[in-house]
CSV table of C-alpha atoms in Angstrom, one decimal:
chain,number,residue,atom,x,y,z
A,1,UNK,CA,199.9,35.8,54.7
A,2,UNK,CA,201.7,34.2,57.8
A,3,UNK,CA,200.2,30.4,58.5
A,4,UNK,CA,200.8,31.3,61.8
A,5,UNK,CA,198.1,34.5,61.7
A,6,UNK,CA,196.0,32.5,59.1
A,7,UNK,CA,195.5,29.6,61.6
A,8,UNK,CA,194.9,31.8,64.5
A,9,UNK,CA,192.5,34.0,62.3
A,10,UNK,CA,190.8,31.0,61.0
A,11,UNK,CA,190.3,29.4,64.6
A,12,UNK,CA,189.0,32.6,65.6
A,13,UNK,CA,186.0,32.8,62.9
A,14,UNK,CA,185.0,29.0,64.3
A,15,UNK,CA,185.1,29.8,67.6
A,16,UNK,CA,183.4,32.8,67.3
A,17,UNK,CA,180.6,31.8,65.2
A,18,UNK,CA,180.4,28.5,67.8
A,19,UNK,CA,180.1,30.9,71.1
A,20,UNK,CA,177.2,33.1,69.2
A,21,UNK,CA,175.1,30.6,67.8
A,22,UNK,CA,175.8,28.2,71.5
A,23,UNK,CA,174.8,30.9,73.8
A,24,UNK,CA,172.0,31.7,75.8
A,25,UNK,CA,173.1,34.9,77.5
A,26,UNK,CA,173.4,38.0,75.6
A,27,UNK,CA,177.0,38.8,76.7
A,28,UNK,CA,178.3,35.3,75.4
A,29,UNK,CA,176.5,36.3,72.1
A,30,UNK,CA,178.1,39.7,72.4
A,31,UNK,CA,181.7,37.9,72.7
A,32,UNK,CA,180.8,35.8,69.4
A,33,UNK,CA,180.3,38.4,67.1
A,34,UNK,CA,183.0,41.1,68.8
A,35,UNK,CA,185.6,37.8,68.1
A,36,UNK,CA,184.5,37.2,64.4
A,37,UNK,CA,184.7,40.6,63.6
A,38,UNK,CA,188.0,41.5,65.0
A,39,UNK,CA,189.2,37.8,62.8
A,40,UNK,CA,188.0,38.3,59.6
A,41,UNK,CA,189.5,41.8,59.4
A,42,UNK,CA,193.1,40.7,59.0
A,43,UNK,CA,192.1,38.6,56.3
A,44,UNK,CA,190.3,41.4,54.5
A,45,UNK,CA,193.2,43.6,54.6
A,46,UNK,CA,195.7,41.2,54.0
A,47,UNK,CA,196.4,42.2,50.5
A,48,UNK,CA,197.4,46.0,52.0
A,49,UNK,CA,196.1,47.1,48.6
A,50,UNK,CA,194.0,50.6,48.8
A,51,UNK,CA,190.9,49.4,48.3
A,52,UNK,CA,191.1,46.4,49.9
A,53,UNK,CA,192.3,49.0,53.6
A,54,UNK,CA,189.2,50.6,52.3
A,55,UNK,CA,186.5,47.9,52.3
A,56,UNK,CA,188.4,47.0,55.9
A,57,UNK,CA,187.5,50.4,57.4
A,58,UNK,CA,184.3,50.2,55.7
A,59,UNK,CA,183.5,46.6,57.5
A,60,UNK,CA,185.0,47.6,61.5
A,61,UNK,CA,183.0,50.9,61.3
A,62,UNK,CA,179.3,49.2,60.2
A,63,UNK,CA,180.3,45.8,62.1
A,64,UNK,CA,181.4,47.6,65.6
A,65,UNK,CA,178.5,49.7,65.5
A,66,UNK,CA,176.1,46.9,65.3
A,67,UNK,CA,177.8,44.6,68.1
A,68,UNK,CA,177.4,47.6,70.2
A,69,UNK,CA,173.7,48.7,69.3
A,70,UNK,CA,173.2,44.6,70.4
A,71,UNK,CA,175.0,44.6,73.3
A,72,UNK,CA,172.4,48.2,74.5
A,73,UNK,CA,169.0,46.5,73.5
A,74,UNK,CA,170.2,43.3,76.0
A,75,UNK,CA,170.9,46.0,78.0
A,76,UNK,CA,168.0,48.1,77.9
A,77,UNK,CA,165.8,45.0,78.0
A,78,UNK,CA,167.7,43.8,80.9
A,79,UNK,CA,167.2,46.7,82.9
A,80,UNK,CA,163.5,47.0,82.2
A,81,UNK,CA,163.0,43.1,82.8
A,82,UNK,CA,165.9,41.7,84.4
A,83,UNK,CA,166.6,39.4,82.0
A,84,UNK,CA,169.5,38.4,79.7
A,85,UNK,CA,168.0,35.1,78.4
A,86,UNK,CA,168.4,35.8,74.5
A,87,UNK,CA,165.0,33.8,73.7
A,88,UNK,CA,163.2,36.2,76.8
A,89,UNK,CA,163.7,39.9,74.7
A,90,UNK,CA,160.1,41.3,75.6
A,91,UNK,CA,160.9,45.3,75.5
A,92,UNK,CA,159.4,47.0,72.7
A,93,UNK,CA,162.7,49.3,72.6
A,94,UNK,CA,165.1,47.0,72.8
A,95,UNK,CA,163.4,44.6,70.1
A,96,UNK,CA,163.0,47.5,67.6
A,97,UNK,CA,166.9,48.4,68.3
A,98,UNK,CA,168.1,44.6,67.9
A,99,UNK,CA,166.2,44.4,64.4
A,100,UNK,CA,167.9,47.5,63.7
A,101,UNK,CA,171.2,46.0,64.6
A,102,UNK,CA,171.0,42.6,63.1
A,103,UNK,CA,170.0,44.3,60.1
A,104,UNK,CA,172.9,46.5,60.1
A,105,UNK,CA,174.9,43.0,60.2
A,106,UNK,CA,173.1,41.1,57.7
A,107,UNK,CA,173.6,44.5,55.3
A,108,UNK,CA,169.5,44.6,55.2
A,109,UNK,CA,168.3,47.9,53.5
A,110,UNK,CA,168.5,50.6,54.8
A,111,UNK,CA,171.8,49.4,55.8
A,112,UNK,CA,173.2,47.5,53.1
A,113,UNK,CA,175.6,50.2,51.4
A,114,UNK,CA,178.7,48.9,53.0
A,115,UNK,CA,178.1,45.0,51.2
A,116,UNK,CA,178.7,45.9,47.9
A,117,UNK,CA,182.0,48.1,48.6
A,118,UNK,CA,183.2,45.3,51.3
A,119,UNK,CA,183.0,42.5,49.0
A,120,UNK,CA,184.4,44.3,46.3
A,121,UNK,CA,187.8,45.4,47.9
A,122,UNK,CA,188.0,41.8,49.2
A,123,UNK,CA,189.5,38.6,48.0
A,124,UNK,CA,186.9,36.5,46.7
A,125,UNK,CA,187.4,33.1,48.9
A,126,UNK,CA,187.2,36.0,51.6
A,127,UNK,CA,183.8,37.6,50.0
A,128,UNK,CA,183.0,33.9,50.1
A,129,UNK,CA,183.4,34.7,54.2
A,130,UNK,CA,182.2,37.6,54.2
A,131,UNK,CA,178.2,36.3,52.3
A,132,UNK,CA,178.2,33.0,54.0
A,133,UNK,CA,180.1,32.6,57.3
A,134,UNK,CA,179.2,35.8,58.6
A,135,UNK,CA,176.4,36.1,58.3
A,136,UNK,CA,175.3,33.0,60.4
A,137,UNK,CA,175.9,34.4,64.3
A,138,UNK,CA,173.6,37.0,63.3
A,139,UNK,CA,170.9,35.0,61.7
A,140,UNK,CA,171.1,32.8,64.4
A,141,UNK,CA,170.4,35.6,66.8
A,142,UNK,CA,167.5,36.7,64.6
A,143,UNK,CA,166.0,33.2,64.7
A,144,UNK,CA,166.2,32.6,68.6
A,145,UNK,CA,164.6,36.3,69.1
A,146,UNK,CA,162.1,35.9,66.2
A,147,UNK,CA,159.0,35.9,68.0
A,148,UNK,CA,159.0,39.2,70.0
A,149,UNK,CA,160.1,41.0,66.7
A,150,UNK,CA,157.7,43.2,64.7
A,151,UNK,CA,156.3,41.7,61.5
A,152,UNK,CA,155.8,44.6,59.8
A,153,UNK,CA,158.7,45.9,60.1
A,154,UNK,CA,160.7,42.4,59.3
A,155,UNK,CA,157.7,42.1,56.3
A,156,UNK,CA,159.3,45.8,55.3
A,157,UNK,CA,162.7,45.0,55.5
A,158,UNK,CA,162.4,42.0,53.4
A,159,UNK,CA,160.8,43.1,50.4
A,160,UNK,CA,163.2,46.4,50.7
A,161,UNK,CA,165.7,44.1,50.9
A,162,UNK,CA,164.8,42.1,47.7
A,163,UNK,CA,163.9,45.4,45.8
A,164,UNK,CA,167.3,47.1,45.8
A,165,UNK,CA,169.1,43.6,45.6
A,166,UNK,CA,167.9,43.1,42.0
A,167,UNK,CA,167.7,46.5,40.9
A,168,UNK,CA,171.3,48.0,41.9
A,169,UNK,CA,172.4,44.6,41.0
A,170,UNK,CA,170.9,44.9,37.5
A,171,UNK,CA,174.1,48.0,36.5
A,172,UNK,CA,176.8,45.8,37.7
A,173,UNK,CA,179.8,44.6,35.9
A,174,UNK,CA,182.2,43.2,39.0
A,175,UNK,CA,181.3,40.0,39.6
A,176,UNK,CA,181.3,40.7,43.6
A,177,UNK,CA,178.9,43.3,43.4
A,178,UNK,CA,176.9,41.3,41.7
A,179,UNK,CA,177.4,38.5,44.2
A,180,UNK,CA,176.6,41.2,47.1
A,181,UNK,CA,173.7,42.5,45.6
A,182,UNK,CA,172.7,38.7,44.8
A,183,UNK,CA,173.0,37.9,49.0
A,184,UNK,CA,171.2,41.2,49.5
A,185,UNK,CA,168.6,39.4,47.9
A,186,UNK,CA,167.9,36.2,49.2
A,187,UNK,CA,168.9,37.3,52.4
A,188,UNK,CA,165.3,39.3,51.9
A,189,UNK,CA,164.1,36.2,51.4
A,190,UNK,CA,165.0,34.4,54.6
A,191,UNK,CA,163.8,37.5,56.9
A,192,UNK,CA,160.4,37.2,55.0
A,193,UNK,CA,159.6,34.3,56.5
A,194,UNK,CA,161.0,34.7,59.8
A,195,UNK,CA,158.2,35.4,61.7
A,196,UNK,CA,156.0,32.6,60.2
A,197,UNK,CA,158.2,29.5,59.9
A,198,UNK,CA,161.7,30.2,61.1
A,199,UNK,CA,162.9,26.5,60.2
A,200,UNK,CA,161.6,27.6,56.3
A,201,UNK,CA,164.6,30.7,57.1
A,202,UNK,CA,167.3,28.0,58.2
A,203,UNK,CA,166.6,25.8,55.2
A,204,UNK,CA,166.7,29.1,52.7
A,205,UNK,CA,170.1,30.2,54.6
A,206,UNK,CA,171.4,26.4,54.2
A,207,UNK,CA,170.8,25.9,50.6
A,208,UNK,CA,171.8,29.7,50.4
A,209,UNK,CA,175.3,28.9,51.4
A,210,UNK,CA,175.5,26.0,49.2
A,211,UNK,CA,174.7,27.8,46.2
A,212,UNK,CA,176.7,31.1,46.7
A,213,UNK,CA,179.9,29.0,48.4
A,214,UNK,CA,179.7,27.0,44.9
A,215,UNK,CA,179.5,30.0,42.7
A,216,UNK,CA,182.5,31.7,44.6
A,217,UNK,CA,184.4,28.9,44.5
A,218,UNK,CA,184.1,28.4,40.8
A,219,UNK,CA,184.8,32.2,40.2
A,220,UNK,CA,188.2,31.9,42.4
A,221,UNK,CA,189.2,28.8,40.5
A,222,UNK,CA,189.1,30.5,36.8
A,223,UNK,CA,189.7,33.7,38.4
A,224,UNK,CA,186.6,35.5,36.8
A,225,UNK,CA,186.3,39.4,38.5
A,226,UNK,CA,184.2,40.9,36.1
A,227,UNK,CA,182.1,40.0,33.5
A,228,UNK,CA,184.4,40.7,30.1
A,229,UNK,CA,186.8,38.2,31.9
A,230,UNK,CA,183.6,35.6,32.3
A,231,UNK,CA,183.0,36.0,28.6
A,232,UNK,CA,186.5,34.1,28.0
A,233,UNK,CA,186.6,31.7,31.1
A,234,UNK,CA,185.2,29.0,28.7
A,235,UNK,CA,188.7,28.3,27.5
A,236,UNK,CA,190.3,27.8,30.9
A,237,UNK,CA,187.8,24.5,31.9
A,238,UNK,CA,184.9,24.1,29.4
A,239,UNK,CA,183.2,22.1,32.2
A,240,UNK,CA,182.9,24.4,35.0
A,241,UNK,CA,181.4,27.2,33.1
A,242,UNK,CA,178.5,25.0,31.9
A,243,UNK,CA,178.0,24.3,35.9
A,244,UNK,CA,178.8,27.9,36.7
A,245,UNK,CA,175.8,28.3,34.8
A,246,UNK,CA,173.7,26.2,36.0
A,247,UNK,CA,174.5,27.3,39.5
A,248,UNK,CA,173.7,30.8,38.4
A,249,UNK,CA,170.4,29.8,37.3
A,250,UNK,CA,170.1,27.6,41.0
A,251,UNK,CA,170.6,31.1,42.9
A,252,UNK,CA,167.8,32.8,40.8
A,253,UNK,CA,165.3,29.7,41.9
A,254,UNK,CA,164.2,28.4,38.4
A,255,UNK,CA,162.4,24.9,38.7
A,256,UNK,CA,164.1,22.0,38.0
A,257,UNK,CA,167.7,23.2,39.9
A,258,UNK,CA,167.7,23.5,43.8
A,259,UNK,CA,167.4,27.1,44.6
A,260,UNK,CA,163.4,26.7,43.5
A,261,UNK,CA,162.9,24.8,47.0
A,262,UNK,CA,163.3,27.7,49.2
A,263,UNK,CA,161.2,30.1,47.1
A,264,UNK,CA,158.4,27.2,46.7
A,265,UNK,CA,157.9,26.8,50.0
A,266,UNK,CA,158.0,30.6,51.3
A,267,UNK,CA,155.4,31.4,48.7
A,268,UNK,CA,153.4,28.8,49.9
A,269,UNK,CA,153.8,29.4,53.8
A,270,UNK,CA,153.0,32.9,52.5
A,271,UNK,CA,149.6,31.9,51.7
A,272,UNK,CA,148.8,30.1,53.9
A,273,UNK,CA,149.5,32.7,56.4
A,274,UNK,CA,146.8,34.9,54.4
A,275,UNK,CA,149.8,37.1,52.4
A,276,UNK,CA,149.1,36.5,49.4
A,277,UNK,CA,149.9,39.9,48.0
A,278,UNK,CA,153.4,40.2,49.9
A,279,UNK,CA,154.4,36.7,48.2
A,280,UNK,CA,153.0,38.3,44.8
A,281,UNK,CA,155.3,41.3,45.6
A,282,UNK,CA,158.6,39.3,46.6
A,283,UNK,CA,158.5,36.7,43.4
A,284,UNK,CA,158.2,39.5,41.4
A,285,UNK,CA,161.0,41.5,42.8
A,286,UNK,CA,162.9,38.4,42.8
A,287,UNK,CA,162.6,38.6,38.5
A,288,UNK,CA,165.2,41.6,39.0
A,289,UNK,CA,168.0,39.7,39.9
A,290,UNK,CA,166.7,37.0,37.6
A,291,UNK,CA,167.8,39.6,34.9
A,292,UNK,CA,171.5,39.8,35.7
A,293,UNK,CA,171.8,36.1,36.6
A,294,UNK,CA,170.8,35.1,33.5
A,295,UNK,CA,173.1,38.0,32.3
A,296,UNK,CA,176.1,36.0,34.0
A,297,UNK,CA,175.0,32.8,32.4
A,298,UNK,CA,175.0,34.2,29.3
A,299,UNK,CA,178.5,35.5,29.6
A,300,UNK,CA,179.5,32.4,31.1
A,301,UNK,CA,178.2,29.9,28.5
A,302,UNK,CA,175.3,30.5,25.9
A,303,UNK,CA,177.3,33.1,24.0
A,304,UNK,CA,180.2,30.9,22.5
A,305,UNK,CA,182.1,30.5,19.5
A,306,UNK,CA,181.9,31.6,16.4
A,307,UNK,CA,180.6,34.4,18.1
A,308,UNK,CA,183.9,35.2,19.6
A,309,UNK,CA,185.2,38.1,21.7
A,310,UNK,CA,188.1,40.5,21.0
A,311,UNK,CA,189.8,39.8,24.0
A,312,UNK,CA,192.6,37.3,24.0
A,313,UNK,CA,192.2,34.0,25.7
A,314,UNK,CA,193.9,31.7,27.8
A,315,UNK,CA,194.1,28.1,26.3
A,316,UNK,CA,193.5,25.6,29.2
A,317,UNK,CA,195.9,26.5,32.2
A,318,UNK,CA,193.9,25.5,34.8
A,319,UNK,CA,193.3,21.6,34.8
A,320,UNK,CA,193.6,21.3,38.7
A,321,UNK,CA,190.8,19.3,40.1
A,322,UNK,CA,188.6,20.9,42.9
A,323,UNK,CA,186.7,18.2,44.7
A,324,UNK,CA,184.7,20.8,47.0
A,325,UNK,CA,183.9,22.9,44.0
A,326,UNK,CA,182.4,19.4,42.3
A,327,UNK,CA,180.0,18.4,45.5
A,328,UNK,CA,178.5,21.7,46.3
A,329,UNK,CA,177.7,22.1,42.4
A,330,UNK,CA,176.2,18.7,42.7
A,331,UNK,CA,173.9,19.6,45.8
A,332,UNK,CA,173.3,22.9,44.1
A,333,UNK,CA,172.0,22.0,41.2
A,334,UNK,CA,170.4,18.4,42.0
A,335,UNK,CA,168.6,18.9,45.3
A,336,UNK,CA,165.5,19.4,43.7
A,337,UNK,CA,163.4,15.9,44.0
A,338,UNK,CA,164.8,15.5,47.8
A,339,UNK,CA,162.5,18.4,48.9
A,340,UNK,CA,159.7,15.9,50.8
A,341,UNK,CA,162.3,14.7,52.6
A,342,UNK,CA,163.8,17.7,53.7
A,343,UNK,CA,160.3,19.0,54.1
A,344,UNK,CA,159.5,16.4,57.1
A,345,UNK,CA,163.2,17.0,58.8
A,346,UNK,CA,162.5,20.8,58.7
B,1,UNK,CA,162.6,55.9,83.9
B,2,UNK,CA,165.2,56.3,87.0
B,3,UNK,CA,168.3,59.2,86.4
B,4,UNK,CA,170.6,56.5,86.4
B,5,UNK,CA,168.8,55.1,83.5
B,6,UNK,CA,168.3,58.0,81.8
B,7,UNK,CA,172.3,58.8,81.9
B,8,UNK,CA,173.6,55.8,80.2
B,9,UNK,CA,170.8,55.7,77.7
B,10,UNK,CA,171.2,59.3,77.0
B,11,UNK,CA,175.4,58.9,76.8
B,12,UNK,CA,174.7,55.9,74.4
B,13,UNK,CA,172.2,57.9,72.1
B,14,UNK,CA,174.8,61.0,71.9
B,15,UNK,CA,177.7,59.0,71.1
B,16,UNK,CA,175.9,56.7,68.5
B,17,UNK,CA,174.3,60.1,67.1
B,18,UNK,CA,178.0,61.2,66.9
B,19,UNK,CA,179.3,58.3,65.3
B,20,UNK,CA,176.5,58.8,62.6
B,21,UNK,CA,177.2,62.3,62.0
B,22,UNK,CA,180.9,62.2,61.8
B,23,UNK,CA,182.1,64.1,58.7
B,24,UNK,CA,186.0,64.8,58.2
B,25,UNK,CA,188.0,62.2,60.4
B,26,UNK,CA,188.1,58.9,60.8
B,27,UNK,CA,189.4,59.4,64.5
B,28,UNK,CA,186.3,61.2,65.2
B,29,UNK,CA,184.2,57.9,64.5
B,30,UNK,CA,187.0,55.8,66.7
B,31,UNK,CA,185.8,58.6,69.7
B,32,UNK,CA,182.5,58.1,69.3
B,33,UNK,CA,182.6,54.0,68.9
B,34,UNK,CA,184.5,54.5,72.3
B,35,UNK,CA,182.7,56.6,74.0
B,36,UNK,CA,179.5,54.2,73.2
B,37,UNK,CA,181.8,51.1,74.8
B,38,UNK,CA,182.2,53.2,77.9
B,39,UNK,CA,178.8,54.4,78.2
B,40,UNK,CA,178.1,50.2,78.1
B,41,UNK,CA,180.9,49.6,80.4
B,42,UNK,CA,179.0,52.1,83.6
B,43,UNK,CA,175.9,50.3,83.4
B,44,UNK,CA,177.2,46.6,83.4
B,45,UNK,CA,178.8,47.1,86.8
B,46,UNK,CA,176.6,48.5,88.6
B,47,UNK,CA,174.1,45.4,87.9
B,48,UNK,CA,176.0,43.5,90.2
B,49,UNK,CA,176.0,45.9,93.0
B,50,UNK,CA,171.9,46.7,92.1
B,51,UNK,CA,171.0,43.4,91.9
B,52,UNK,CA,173.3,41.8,94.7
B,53,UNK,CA,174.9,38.7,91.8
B,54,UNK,CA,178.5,38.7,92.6
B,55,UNK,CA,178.8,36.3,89.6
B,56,UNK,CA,177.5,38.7,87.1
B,57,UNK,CA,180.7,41.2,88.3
B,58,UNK,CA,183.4,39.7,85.8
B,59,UNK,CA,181.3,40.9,82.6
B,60,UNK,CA,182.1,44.7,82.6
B,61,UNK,CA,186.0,43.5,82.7
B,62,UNK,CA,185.1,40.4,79.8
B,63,UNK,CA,183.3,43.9,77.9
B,64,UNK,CA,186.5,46.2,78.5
B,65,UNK,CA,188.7,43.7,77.4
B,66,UNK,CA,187.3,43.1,74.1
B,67,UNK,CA,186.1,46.7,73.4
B,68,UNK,CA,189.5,48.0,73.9
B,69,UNK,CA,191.0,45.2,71.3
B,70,UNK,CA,188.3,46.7,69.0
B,71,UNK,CA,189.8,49.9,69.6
B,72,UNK,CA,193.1,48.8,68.7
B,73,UNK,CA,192.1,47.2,65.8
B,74,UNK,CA,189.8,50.8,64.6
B,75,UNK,CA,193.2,52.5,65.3
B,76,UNK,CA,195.9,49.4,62.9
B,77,UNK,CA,193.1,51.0,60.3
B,78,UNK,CA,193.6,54.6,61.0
B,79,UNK,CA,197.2,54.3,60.3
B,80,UNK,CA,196.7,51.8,57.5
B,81,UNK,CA,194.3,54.5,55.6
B,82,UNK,CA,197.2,56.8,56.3
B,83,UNK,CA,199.6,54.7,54.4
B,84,UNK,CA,197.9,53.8,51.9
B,85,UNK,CA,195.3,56.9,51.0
B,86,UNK,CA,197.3,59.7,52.8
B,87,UNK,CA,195.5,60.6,55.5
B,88,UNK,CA,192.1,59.6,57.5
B,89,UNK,CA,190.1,61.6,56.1
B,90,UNK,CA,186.4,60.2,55.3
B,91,UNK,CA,185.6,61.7,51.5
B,92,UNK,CA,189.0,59.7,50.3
B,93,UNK,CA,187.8,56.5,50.8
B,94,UNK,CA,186.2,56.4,47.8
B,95,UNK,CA,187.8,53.5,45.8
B,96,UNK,CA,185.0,51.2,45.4
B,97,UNK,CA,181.8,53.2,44.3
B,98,UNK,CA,179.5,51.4,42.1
């Protein structure tokens, strides 16, 4: 692509992301997301394959529709209470709308059928944009409105949202659906606990980003799209598929690595907040995508030699060294025993 | 509810219904995501004239202006589906299914 349009297109996604999660009016908030959307679509289409045109369509229809369901409920609201303070949304309609429209954003179910396809048509340090970088303005507008929102419905969406994560995600063979379905997922996660303890939803979206930003990075460096091609990544860099593992096994939140912190202490907020049987629902939905991490871990590392494929490999081409790729497999995996001291910033 | 409100909410719900609904062309959708801009754009100006702010009277231009870049962007993808799958129709975009 051009460096010229690259650079602009790049400065564009800061900026807008800046202006949404600086502003206090709804129009300024508006502006944000408008300006990230209409930036990241060059970069999704940049490849002018079909399916990548595709998954660019796919994106501007669900994106524009949102931005302009958000930009009503201000309006609505506004009109009823004459304000456009983003932290003052009081009416019923126009709260119901915006979780309707952040929703369709985040690609919450019932809206999350144009993730999958997106990410798949996409590059994957863009799909890397697309599951973390994105989806920040709108979070961010979730967290500041989070208290006029309806818990039930939030509590609905959430454990919708981990339900169909790990069980479309469980007949995938493209990594990036996987990945999609994977986001779906935790993103379920992080509007669980909205309502309750929105600095718990900031520290899940943090770590979150870590963890998927590592795994996508280490996909694009052997160049892994699906999961025949994962089975013979171990001959490109020994090294990174042992931590591709292990970052696999972060996302799905097993104990010792780092993704167990933000499922920990959502389980416990849980019941404290007397929800015991949603936080009993949630971990177990979250053993569905359990499944086809440890499917990808598998294919990454446990099955090796001299149980060996039928696909030829590639002998050690890639020796370039990634320092990015090293420190946010490091916080991903090892974050673990700093959790009291992330527990008293929170 | 006044008339006034009652228009632009009702021009917003038909247009988003239409959006929803659209079945053949992908111009049809670009209509309809129009049509929802405008029926945004009515209400944001007369707030300043309602409610007598003068400083509020820049945002319906701030709202046209990026609304119509969105529309130019939704039509660079109409003609890109053109090149690339033949023709805008909505059941040929089917490259990516699970």
């Amino acid at each position: 692509m051009n460096p010229h349009a690259k650079l602009i297109c790049t400065v564009s996604l800061i900026m807008g992301t800046s202006i949404t999660i600086s502003s206090n009016h709804w129009i300024l908030a508006w502006t944000g997301l408008e300006i990230n959307t209409l930036a990241i679509i060059p970069l999704i289409s940049k490849s002018h394959h079909p399916r990548a045109i595709e998954a660019t369509i796919k994106y501007f229809l669900t994106q524009s529709t949102a931005s302009a369901l958000i930009l009503f409920s201000s309006m609505t609201n506004a009109w009823s209470t004459g304000q456009w303070d983003i932290t003052q949304l009081n009416h019923p309609t126009s709260c119901l709308m915006l979780t309707m429209a952040i929703a369709i954003k985040l690609g919450l179910v019932p809206f999350h059928f144009w993730f999958p396809e997106v990410l798949q048509g996409s590059s994957l340090i863009t799909a890397l944009l697309l599951s973390t970088l994105m989806k920040l303005p709108p979070i961010t507008l979730l967290l500041l409105t989070s208290q006029s929102l309806n818990t039930t419905l939030l509590t609905l969406l959430a454990i919708a949202s981990t339900l169909i994560g790990g069980w479309m995600g469980l007949n995938q063979t493209q990594t990036r659906k996987i990945l999609a379905f994977s986001s779906i997922s935790h993103l379920g996660w992080m509007i669980m606990i909205i309502s309750y303890n929105p600095q718990l939803t900031i520290l899940t979206f943090i770590l979150y980003t870590i963890m998927t930003s590592t795994v996508f990075l280490s996909l694009a460096q052997i160049k892994v799209l699906k999961l025949s091609t994962m089975l013979i990544s171990w001959t490109k860099t020994p090294m990174l598929n042992a931590t591709v593992m292990l970052t696999l096994l972060s996302l799905a939140g097993l104990p010792p690595l780092t993704g167990f912190m933000p499922k920990w202490l959502i389980i416990q907020e849980l019941t404290k907040q007397e929800m015991t049987p949603m936080a009993t629902i949630i971990t177990m939905l979250s053993l569905l995508s359990l499944f086809f991490y440890l499917r990808l871990a598998y294919h990454s590392t446990i099955t090796l030699p001299p149980n060996s494929s039928n696909h030829m490999k590639l002998w050690r081409t890639n020796k370039t060294l990634n320092t990015p790729t090293a420190i946010l497999t490091a916080l991903s995996t090892t974050l673990l025993p700093l959790s009291p001291l992330i527990i008293t910033m929170l | 509810m006044s008339p006034l409100h009652f228009s632009f909410y009702s021009a917003f719900t038909f247009s988003s219904l239409g959006l929803a609904f659209h079945r053949t062309h992908l111009i049809s959708a670009l209509l309809c995501l129009e049509s929802m801009m405008l029926s945004m754009f009515i209400p944001l100006s007369i707030w300043p004239v309602e409610n007598q702010t003068p400083s509020f009277a820049l945002v319906p231009i701030l709202m046209l202006a990026f609304s119509t870049c969105e529309a130019g962007t939704g039509l660079a993808m109409l003609v890109a589906s053109a090149r690339t799958h033949g023709s805008d129709h909505l059941h040929n975009l089917n490259l990516l299914q699970c």
